Coordinates of C-alpha atoms in Angstrom, one line a residue:
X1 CA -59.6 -114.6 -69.8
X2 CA -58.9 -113.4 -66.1
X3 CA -58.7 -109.5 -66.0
X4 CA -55.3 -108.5 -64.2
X5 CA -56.2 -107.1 -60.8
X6 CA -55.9 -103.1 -60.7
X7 CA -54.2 -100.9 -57.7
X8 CA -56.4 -98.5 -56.0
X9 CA -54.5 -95.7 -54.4
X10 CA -55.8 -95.1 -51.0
X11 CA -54.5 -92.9 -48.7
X12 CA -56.0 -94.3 -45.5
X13 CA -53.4 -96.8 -46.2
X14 CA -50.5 -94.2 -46.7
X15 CA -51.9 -92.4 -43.3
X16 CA -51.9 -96.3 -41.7
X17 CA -48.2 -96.0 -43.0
X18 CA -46.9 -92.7 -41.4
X19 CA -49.1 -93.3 -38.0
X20 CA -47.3 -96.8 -37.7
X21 CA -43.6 -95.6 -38.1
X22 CA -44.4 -92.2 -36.5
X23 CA -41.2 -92.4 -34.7
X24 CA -39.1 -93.1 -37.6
X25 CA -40.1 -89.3 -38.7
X26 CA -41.0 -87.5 -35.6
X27 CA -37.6 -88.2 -33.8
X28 CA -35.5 -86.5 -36.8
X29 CA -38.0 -83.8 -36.8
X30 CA -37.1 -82.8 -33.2
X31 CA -33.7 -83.5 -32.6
X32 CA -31.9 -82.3 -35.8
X33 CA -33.4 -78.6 -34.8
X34 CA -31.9 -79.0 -31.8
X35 CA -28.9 -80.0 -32.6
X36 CA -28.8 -77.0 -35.1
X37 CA -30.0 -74.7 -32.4
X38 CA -27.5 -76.1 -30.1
X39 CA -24.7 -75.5 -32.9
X40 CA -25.5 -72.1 -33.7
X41 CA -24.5 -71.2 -30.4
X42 CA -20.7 -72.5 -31.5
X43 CA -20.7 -70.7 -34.7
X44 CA -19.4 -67.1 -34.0
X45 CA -22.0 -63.6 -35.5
X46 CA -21.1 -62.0 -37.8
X47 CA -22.6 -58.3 -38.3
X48 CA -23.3 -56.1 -41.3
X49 CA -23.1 -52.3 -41.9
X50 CA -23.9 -50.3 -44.6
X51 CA -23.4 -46.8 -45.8
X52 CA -25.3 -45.2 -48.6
X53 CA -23.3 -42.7 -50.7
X54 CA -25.2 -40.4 -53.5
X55 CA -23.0 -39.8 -56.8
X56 CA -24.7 -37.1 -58.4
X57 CA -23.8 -34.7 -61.0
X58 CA -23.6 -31.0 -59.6
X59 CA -23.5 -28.2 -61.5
X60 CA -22.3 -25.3 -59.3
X61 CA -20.9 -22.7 -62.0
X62 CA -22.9 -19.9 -64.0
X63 CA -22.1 -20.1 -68.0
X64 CA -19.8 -17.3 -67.9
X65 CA -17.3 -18.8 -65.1
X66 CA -17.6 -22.3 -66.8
X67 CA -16.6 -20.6 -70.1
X68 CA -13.7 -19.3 -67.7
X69 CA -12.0 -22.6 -67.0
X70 CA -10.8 -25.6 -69.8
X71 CA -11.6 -28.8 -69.7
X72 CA -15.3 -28.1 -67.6
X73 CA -17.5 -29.3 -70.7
X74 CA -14.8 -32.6 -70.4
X75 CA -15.5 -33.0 -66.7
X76 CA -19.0 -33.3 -66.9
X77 CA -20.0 -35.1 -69.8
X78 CA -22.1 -38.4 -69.4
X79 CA -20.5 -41.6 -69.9
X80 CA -22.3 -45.5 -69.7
X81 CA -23.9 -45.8 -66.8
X82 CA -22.9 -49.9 -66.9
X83 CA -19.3 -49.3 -67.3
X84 CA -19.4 -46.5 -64.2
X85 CA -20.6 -48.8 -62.2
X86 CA -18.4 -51.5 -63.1
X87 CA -15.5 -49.1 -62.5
X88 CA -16.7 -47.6 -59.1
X89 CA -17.0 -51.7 -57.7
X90 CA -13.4 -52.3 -58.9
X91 CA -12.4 -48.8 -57.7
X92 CA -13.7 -49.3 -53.9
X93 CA -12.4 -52.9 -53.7
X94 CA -9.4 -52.0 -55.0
X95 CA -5.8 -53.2 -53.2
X96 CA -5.3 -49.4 -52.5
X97 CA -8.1 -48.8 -51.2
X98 CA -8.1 -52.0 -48.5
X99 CA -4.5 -50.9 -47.6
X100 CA -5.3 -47.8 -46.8
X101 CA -8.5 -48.9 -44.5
X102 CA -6.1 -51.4 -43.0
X103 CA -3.6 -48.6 -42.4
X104 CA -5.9 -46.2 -40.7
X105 CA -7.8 -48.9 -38.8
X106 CA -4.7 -51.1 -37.8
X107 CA -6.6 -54.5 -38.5
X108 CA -4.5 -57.0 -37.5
X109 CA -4.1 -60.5 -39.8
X110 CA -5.3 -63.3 -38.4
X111 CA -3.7 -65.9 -37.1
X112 CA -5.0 -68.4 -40.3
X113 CA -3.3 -65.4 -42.6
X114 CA -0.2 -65.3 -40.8
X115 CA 0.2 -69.3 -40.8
X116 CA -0.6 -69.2 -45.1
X117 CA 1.8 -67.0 -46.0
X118 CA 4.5 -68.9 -43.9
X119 CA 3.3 -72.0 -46.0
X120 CA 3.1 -70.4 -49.1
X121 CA 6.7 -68.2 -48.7
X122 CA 8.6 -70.5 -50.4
X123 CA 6.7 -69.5 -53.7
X124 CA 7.5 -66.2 -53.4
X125 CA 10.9 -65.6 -52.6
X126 CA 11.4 -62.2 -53.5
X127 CA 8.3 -60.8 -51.6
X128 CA 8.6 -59.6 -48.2
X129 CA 6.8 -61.3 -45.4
X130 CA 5.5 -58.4 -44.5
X131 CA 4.3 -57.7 -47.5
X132 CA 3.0 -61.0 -48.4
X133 CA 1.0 -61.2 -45.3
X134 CA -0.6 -57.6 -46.3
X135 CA -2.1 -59.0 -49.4
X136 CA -3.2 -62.4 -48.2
X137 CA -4.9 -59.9 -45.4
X138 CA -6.2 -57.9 -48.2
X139 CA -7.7 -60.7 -50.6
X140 CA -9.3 -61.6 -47.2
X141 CA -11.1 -58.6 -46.4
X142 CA -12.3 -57.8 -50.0
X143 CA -14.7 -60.9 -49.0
X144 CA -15.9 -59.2 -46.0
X145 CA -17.4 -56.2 -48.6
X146 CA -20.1 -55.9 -50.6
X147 CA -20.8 -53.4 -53.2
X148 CA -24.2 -52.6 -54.7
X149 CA -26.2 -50.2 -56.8
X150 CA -29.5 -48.9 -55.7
X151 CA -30.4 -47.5 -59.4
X152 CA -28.0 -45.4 -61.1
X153 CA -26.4 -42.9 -58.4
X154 CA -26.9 -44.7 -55.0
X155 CA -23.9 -46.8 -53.8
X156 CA -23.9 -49.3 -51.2
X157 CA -20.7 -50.1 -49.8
X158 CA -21.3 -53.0 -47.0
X159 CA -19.1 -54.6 -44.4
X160 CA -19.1 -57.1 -42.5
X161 CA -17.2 -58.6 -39.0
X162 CA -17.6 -60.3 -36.2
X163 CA -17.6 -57.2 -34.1
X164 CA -20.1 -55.2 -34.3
X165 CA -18.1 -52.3 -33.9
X166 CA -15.8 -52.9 -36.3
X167 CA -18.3 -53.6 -39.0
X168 CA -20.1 -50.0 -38.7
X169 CA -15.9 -48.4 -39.0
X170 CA -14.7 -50.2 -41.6
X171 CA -17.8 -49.4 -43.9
X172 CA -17.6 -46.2 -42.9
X173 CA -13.7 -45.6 -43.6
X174 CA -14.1 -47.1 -46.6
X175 CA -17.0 -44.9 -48.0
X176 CA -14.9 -41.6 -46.9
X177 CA -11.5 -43.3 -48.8
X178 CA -13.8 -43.7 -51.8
X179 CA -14.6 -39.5 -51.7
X180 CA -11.3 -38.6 -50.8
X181 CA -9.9 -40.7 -53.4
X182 CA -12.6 -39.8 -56.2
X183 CA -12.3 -35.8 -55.4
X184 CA -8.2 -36.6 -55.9
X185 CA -8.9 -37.8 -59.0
X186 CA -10.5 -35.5 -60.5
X187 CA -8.2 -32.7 -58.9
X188 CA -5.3 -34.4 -60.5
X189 CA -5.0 -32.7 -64.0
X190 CA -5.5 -29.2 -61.9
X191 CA -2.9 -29.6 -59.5
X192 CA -0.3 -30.0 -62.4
X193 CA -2.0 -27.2 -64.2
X194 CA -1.3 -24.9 -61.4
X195 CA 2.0 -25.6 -60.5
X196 CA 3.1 -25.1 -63.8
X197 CA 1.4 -21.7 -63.8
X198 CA 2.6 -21.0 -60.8
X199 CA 6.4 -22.2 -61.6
X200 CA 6.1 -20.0 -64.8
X201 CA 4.2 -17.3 -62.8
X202 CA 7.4 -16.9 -60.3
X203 CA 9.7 -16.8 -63.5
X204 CA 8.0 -13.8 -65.6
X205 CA 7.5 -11.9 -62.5
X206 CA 11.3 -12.1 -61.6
X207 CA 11.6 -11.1 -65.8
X208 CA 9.5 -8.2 -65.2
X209 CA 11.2 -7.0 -61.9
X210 CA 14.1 -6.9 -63.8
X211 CA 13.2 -5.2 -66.9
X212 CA 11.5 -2.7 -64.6
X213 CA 14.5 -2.1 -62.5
X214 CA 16.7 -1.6 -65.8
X215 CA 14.4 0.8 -67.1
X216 CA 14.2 2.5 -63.8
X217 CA 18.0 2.9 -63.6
X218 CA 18.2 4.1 -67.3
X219 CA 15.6 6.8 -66.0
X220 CA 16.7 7.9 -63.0
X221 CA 20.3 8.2 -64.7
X222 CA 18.5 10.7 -67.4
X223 CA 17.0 12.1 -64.7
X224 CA 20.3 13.1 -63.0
X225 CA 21.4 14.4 -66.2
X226 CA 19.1 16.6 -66.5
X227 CA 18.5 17.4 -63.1
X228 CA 21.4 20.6 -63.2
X229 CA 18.6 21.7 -66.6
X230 CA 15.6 21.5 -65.0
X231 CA 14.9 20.1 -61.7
X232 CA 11.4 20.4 -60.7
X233 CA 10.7 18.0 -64.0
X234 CA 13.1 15.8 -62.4
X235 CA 11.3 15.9 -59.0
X236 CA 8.3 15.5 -60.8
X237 CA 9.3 12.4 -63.2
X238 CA 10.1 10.5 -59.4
X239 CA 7.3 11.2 -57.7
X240 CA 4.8 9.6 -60.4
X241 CA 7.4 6.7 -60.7
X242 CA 7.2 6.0 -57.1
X243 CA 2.9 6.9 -58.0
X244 CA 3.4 4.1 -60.7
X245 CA 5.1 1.7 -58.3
X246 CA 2.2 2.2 -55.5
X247 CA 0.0 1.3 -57.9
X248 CA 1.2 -1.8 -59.8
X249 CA 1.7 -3.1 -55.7
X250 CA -2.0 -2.4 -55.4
X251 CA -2.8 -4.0 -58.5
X252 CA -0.9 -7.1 -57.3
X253 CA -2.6 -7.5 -53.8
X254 CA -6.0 -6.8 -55.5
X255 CA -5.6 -9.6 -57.7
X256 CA -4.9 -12.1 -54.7
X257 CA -7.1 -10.8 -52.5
X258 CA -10.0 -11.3 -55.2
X259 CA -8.8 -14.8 -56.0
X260 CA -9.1 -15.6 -52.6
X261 CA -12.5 -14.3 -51.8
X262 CA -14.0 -15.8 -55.7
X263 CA -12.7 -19.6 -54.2
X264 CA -14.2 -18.9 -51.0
X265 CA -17.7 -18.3 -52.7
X266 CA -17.0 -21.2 -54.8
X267 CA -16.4 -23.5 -51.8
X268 CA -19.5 -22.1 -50.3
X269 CA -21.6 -23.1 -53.3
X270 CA -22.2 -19.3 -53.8
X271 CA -20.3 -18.5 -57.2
X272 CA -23.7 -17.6 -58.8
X273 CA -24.2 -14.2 -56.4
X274 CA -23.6 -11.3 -58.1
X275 CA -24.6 -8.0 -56.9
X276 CA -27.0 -5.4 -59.6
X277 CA -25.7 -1.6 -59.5
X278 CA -28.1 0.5 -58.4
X279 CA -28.5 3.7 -60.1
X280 CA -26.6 5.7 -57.2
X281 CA -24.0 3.3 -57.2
X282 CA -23.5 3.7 -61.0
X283 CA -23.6 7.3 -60.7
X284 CA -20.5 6.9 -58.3
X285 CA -18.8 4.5 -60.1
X286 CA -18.7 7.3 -63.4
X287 CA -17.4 9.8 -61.0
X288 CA -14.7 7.9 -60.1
X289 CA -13.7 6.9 -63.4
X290 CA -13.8 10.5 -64.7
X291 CA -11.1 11.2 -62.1
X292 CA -9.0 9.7 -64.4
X293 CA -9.7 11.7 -67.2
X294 CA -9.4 14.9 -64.6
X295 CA -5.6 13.4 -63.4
X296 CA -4.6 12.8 -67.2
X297 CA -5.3 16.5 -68.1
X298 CA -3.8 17.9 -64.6
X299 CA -0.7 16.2 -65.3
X300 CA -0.2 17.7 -69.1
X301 CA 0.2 21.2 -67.1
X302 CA 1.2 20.4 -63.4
X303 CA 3.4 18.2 -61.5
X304 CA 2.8 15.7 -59.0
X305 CA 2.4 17.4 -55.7
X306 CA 0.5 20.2 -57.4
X307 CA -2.5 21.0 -55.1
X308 CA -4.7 20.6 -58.1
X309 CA -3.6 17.3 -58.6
X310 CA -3.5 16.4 -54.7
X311 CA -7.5 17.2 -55.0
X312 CA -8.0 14.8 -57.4
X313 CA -6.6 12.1 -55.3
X314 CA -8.1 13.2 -52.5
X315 CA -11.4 13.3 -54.3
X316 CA -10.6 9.7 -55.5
X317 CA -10.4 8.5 -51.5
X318 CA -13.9 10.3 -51.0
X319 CA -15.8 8.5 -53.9
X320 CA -13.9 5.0 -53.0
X321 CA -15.4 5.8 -49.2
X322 CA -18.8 6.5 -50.7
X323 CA -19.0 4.0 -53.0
X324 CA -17.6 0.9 -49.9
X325 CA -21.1 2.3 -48.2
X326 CA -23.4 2.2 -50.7
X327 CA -22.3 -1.2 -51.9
X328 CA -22.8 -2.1 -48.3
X329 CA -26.6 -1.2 -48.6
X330 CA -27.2 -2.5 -51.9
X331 CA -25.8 -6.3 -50.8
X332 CA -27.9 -6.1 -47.3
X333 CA -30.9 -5.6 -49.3
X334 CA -30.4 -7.8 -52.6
X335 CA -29.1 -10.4 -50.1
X336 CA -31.1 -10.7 -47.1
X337 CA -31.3 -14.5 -47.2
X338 CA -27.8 -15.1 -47.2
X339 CA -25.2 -15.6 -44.2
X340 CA -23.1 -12.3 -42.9
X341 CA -20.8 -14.3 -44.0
X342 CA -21.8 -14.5 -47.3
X343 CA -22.7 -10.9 -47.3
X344 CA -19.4 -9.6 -46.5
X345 CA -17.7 -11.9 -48.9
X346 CA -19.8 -9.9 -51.7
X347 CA -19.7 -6.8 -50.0
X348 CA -15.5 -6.7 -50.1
X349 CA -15.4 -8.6 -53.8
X350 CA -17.8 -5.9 -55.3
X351 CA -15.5 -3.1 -53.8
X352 CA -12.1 -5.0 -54.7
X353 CA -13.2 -5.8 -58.2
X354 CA -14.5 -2.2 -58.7
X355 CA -10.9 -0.6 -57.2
X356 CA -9.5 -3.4 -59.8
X357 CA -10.8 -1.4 -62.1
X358 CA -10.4 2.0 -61.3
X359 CA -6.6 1.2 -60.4
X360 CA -5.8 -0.4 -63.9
X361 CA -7.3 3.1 -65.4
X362 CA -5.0 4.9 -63.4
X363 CA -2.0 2.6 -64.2
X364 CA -2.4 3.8 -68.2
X365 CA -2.9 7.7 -67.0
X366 CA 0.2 7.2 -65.5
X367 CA 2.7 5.2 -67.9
X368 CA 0.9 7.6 -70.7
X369 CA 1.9 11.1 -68.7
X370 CA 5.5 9.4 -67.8
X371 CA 6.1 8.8 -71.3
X372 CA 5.4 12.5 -72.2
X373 CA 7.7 13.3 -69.4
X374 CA 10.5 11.0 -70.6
X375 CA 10.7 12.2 -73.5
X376 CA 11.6 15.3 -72.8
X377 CA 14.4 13.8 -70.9
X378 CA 15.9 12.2 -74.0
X379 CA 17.4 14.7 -75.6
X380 CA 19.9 12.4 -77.9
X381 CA 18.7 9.4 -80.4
X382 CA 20.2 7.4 -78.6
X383 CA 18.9 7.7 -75.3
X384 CA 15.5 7.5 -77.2
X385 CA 16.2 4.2 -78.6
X386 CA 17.7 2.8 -75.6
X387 CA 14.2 4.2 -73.4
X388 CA 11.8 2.8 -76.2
X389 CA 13.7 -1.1 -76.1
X390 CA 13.3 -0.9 -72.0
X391 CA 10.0 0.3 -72.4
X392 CA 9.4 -2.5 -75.0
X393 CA 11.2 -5.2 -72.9
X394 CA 9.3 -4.3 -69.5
X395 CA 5.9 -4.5 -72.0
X396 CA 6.6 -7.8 -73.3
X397 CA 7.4 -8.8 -69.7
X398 CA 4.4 -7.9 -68.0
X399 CA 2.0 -9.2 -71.0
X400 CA 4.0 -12.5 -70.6
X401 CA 3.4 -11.9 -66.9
X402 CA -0.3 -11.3 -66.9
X403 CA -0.9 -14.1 -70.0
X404 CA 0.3 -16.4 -66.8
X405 CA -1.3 -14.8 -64.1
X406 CA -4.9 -14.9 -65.7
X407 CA -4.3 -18.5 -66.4
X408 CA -3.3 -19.6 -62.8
X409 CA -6.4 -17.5 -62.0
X410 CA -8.5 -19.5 -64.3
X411 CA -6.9 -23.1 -62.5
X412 CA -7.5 -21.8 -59.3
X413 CA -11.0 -21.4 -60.2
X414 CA -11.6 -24.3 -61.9
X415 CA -9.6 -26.2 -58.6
X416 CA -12.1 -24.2 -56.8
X417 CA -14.8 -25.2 -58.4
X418 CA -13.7 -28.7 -58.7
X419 CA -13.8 -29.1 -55.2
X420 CA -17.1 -27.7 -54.5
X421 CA -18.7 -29.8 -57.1
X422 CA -17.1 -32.9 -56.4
X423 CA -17.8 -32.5 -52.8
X424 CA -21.6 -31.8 -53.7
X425 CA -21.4 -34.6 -56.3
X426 CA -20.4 -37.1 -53.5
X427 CA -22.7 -36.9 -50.5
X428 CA -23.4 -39.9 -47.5
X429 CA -27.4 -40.3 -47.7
X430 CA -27.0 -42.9 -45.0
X431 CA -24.2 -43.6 -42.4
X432 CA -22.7 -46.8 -41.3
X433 CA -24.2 -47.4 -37.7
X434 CA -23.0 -50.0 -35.5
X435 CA -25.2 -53.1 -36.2
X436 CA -27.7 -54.5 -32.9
X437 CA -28.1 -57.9 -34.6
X438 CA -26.0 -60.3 -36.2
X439 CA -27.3 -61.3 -39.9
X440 CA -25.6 -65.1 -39.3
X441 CA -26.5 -66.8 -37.7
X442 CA -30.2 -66.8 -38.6
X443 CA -31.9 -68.7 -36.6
X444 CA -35.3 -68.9 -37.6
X445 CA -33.5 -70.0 -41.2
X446 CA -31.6 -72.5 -39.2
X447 CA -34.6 -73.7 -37.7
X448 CA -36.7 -74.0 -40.6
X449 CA -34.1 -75.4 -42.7
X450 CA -33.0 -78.0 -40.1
X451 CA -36.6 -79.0 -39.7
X452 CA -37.0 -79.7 -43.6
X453 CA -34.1 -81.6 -43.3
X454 CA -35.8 -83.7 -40.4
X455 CA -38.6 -84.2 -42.1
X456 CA -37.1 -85.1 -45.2
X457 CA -35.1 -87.5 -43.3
X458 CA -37.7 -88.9 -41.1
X459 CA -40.0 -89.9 -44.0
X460 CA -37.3 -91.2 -46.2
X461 CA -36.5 -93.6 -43.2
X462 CA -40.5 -94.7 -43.6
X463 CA -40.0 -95.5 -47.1
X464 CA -36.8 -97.6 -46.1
X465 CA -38.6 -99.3 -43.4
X466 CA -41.7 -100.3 -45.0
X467 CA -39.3 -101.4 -48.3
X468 CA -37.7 -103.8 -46.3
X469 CA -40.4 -104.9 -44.3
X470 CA -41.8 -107.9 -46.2
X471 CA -44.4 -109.2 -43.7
X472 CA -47.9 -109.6 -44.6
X473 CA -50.1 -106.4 -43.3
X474 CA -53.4 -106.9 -45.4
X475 CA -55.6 -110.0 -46.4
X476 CA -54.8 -109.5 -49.9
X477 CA -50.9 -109.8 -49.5
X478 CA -51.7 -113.1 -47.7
X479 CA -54.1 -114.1 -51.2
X480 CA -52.0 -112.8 -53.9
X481 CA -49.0 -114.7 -52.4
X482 CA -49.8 -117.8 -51.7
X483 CA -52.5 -118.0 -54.3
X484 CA -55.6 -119.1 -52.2
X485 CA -58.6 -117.7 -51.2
X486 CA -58.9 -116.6 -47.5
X487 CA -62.0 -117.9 -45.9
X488 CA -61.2 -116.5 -42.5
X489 CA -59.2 -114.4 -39.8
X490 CA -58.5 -114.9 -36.5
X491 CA -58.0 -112.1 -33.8
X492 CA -55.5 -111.5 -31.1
X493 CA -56.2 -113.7 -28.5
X494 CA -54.9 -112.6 -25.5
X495 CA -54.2 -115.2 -22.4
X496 CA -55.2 -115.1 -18.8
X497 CA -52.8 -113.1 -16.6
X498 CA -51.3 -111.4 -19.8
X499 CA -51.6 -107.8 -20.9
X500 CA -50.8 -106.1 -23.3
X501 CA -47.7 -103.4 -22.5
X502 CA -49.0 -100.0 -22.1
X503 CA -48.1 -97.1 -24.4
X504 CA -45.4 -94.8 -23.0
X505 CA -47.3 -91.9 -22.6
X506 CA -44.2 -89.7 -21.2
X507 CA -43.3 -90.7 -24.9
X508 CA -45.7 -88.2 -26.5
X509 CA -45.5 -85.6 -23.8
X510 CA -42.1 -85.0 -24.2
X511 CA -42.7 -84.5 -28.1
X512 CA -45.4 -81.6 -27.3
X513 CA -43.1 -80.4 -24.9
X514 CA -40.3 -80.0 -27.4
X515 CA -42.4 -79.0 -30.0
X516 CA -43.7 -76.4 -27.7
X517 CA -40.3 -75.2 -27.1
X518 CA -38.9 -75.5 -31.0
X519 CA -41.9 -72.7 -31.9
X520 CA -40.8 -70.6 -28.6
X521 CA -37.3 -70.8 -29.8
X522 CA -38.1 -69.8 -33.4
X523 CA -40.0 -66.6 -32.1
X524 CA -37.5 -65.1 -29.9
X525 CA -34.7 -66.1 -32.9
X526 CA -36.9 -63.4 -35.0
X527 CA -37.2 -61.2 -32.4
X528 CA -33.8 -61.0 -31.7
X529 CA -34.4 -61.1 -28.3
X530 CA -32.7 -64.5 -27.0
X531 CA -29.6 -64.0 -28.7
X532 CA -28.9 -60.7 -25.4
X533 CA -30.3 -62.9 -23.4
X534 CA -28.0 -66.0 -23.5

């Protein structure tokens, strides 16, 4: 039985193969590059800028002032880091947010977004033109962005244009719309907090102007009643009310003026600075405070303008000068790191806070030792009950009144400090910067691709030439088809006066020159250099 004959793989045959139809691959293999080089010329850049924006978690506030304001323990806790993220990539590509960076940029539609919503009007008939030509524009530009994570706090917010201009401002307006919109937020709740303190605020302190003036008028009427019995304790009952005025007035501009100067150390990231009494300083402080006690007993046997008296409050002036200097020391040198700046934000909320204190003392000397007095005005029941329901009314007023003030105090921190966290809690690492290359085209890709493509093409056009191609090429074709044994070849003969043509060597010259000039072409497209040069 006649073994059936086995086929030997041999690549000198293959290599026979690609040497024989070498311009069936090496053609494709040059011009499809160039014709992609050529092409990337038509195709317009595009450029890409990035910004790099940090969303961190800041904790500016000591204990005690975040016990001081609701809702902190809210605003900070942690939440899934997956669903933040999800939220933040909706939240910068939302509609409002593209408007709004349209709005401030004035981009302009295109011409292709113009033409669309013309064709697609119809549809919409009860949208605006306008309008519908803003959000084709917008669903057009969310393409141009790119949002990423770079782990769990890093945002990358990407845009790209054909200018590269252009590119590095609308990344860059669109990271500061994503703060400005995110510290909003969060400043929401706050805002209606405080303008419902403040509307109730405005409402109790018009109540306890009133009640005050009533009470006042009941007083200075007992007062002129009893003026023809005993003046001097009628002189003396309106000095310490206009006393008790001077001071609530104080009390009032203290409070504002340390609300102010708290938020400034807030916004400065300071809130944490508190200045340590020295021993002299405490020393003062008691002085002052025993003032008080001296005022309380001088006014139980003389009137208001009494000399002894007078001394007091000219002793109170002395300590409060005394005390404004030695505070001044003590924060130059528990603070010498700090900014003046800083310094004399401490230096004046030390002394204002302290003088808080010291006045509200004084306020309770003073309603206690008018009380006394009063009562020896009303001499009927009746005037007694109608002075204790003014006194009672102007009480509840001004409880009312400070139960509101110490809560818009407590918003305006917390706004305060809101602000100063959020503003820590979003920081730009890196800025957008105007782009020097484009990132498309890519050349060098283009080029390598194209030439894969050549290649691909070139050798799949050997395979189709050499399947159609059913002459003999071996000495074994010839025997296997016809079914004889070969017993001899016979060469080319070649004639006289014939020769053989010559091979084009321009042919294979022009290949290394193009070759030559493909490789330069792919270095400069990485360099970048050739695309400033054309």
């Amino acid at each position: 039985m006649q073994e059936a004959p086995t086929k030997n793989i041999d690549l000198r045959e293959y290599l026979g193969i690609i040497l024989r139809r070498k311009m069936l691959w090496i053609v494709p293999l040059l011009l499809i590059p160039l014709l992609a080089w050529g092409g990337s010329f038509l195709i317009k850049p595009t450029y890409e800028s990035s910004t790099l924006i940090l969303i961190g978690s800041s904790k500016l506030l000591s204990r005690s002032f975040s016990s001081l304001i609701p809702g902190q323990e809210e605003r900070i806790s942690p939440y899934k880091v997956e669903e933040h993220l999800k939220v933040l990539k909706n939240q910068i590509l939302s509609s409002g947010y593209l408007k709004r960076l349209i709005t401030i940029l004035k981009i302009p539609p295109d011409e292709s977004v113009v033409r669309t919503a013309y064709e697609i009007k119809g549809e919409f008939p009860d949208l605006e033109m306008q309008e519908l030509v803003l959000n084709l524009q917008v669903e057009k530009l969310k393409g141009s962005f790119s949002v990423n994570f770079r782990g769990e706090n890093l945002v990358e917010i990407s845009a790209r244009a054909h200018n590269p201009s252009e590119a590095a401002s609308r990344a860059k307006t669109l990271g500061e719309i994503f703060i400005e919109e995110s510290l909003a937020n969060q400043l929401l709740g706050i805002r209606g907090a405080l303008e419902f303190s403040d509307e109730q605020l405005a409402i109790y302190r018009k109540r306890l102007w009133e009640a005050e003036a009533e009470l006042r008028r009941f007083q200075e009427k007992l007062l002129r009643e009893s003026a023809g019995a005993d003046p001097a304790l009628a002189i003396n009952i309106n000095s310490m009310n206009n006393a008790l005025d001077l001071v609530k007035m104080e009390l009032e501009n203290l409070k504002s003026q340390i609300n102010t100067l708290e938020g400034r150390l807030f916004s400065s990231g300071n809130a944490h600075l508190e200045l340590s009494f020295s021993p002299h300083l405490q020393e003062l402080k008691k002085q002052l405070s025993s003032t008080n006690n001296q005022l309380k007993r001088g006014l139980t046997r003389y009137n208001w303008l009494d000399a002894k008296v007078v001394a007091v409050n000219q002793e109170v002036h002395s300590l409060l000068d005394r005390i404004e200097s030695e505070i001044t020391k003590q924060v130059a040198s528990q603070f010498e790191g700090e900014s003046s700046a800083v310094k004399n934000t401490l230096e004046e909320l030390t002394f204002l806070r302290l003088k808080e204190d010291f006045d509200q003392q004084k306020l309770e000397v003073l309603e206690s030792s008018l009380e006394k007095l009063n009562r020896r005005l009303t001499h009927t029941p009746k005037n007694q009950q109608t002075l204790e329901r003014l006194q009672r009314k102007v009480e509840e007023n001004r409880r009312v009144y400070e139960l509101f003030s110490s809560q818009y105090t407590g918003v305006q921190i917390s706004q305060a400090a809101t602000q100063a966290e959020a503003e820590a809690k979003f920081k730009v690492i890196e800025p957008a910067r105007i782009p020097v290359a484009p990132i498309s085209p890519d050349r060098r890709k283009l080029l390598v691709s194209a030439a894969l493509l050549g290649l691909a093409l070139g050798f799949g056009s050997v395979i189709v030439a050499e399947l159609s191609d059913h002459s003999f090429k071996k000495v074994e074709e010839v025997e296997g088809y016809l079914g004889l044994k070969v017993v001899g070849t016979i060469p080319l003969i070649e004639l006289a006066g014939w020769r053989a043509p010559k091979k084009k060597a321009w042919i294979y010259i022009a290949i290394l020159i193009v070759t030559a000039l493909l490789i330069g072409l792919a270095y400069l497209a990485g360099s970048g250099r050739l695309l400033f040069q054309l």
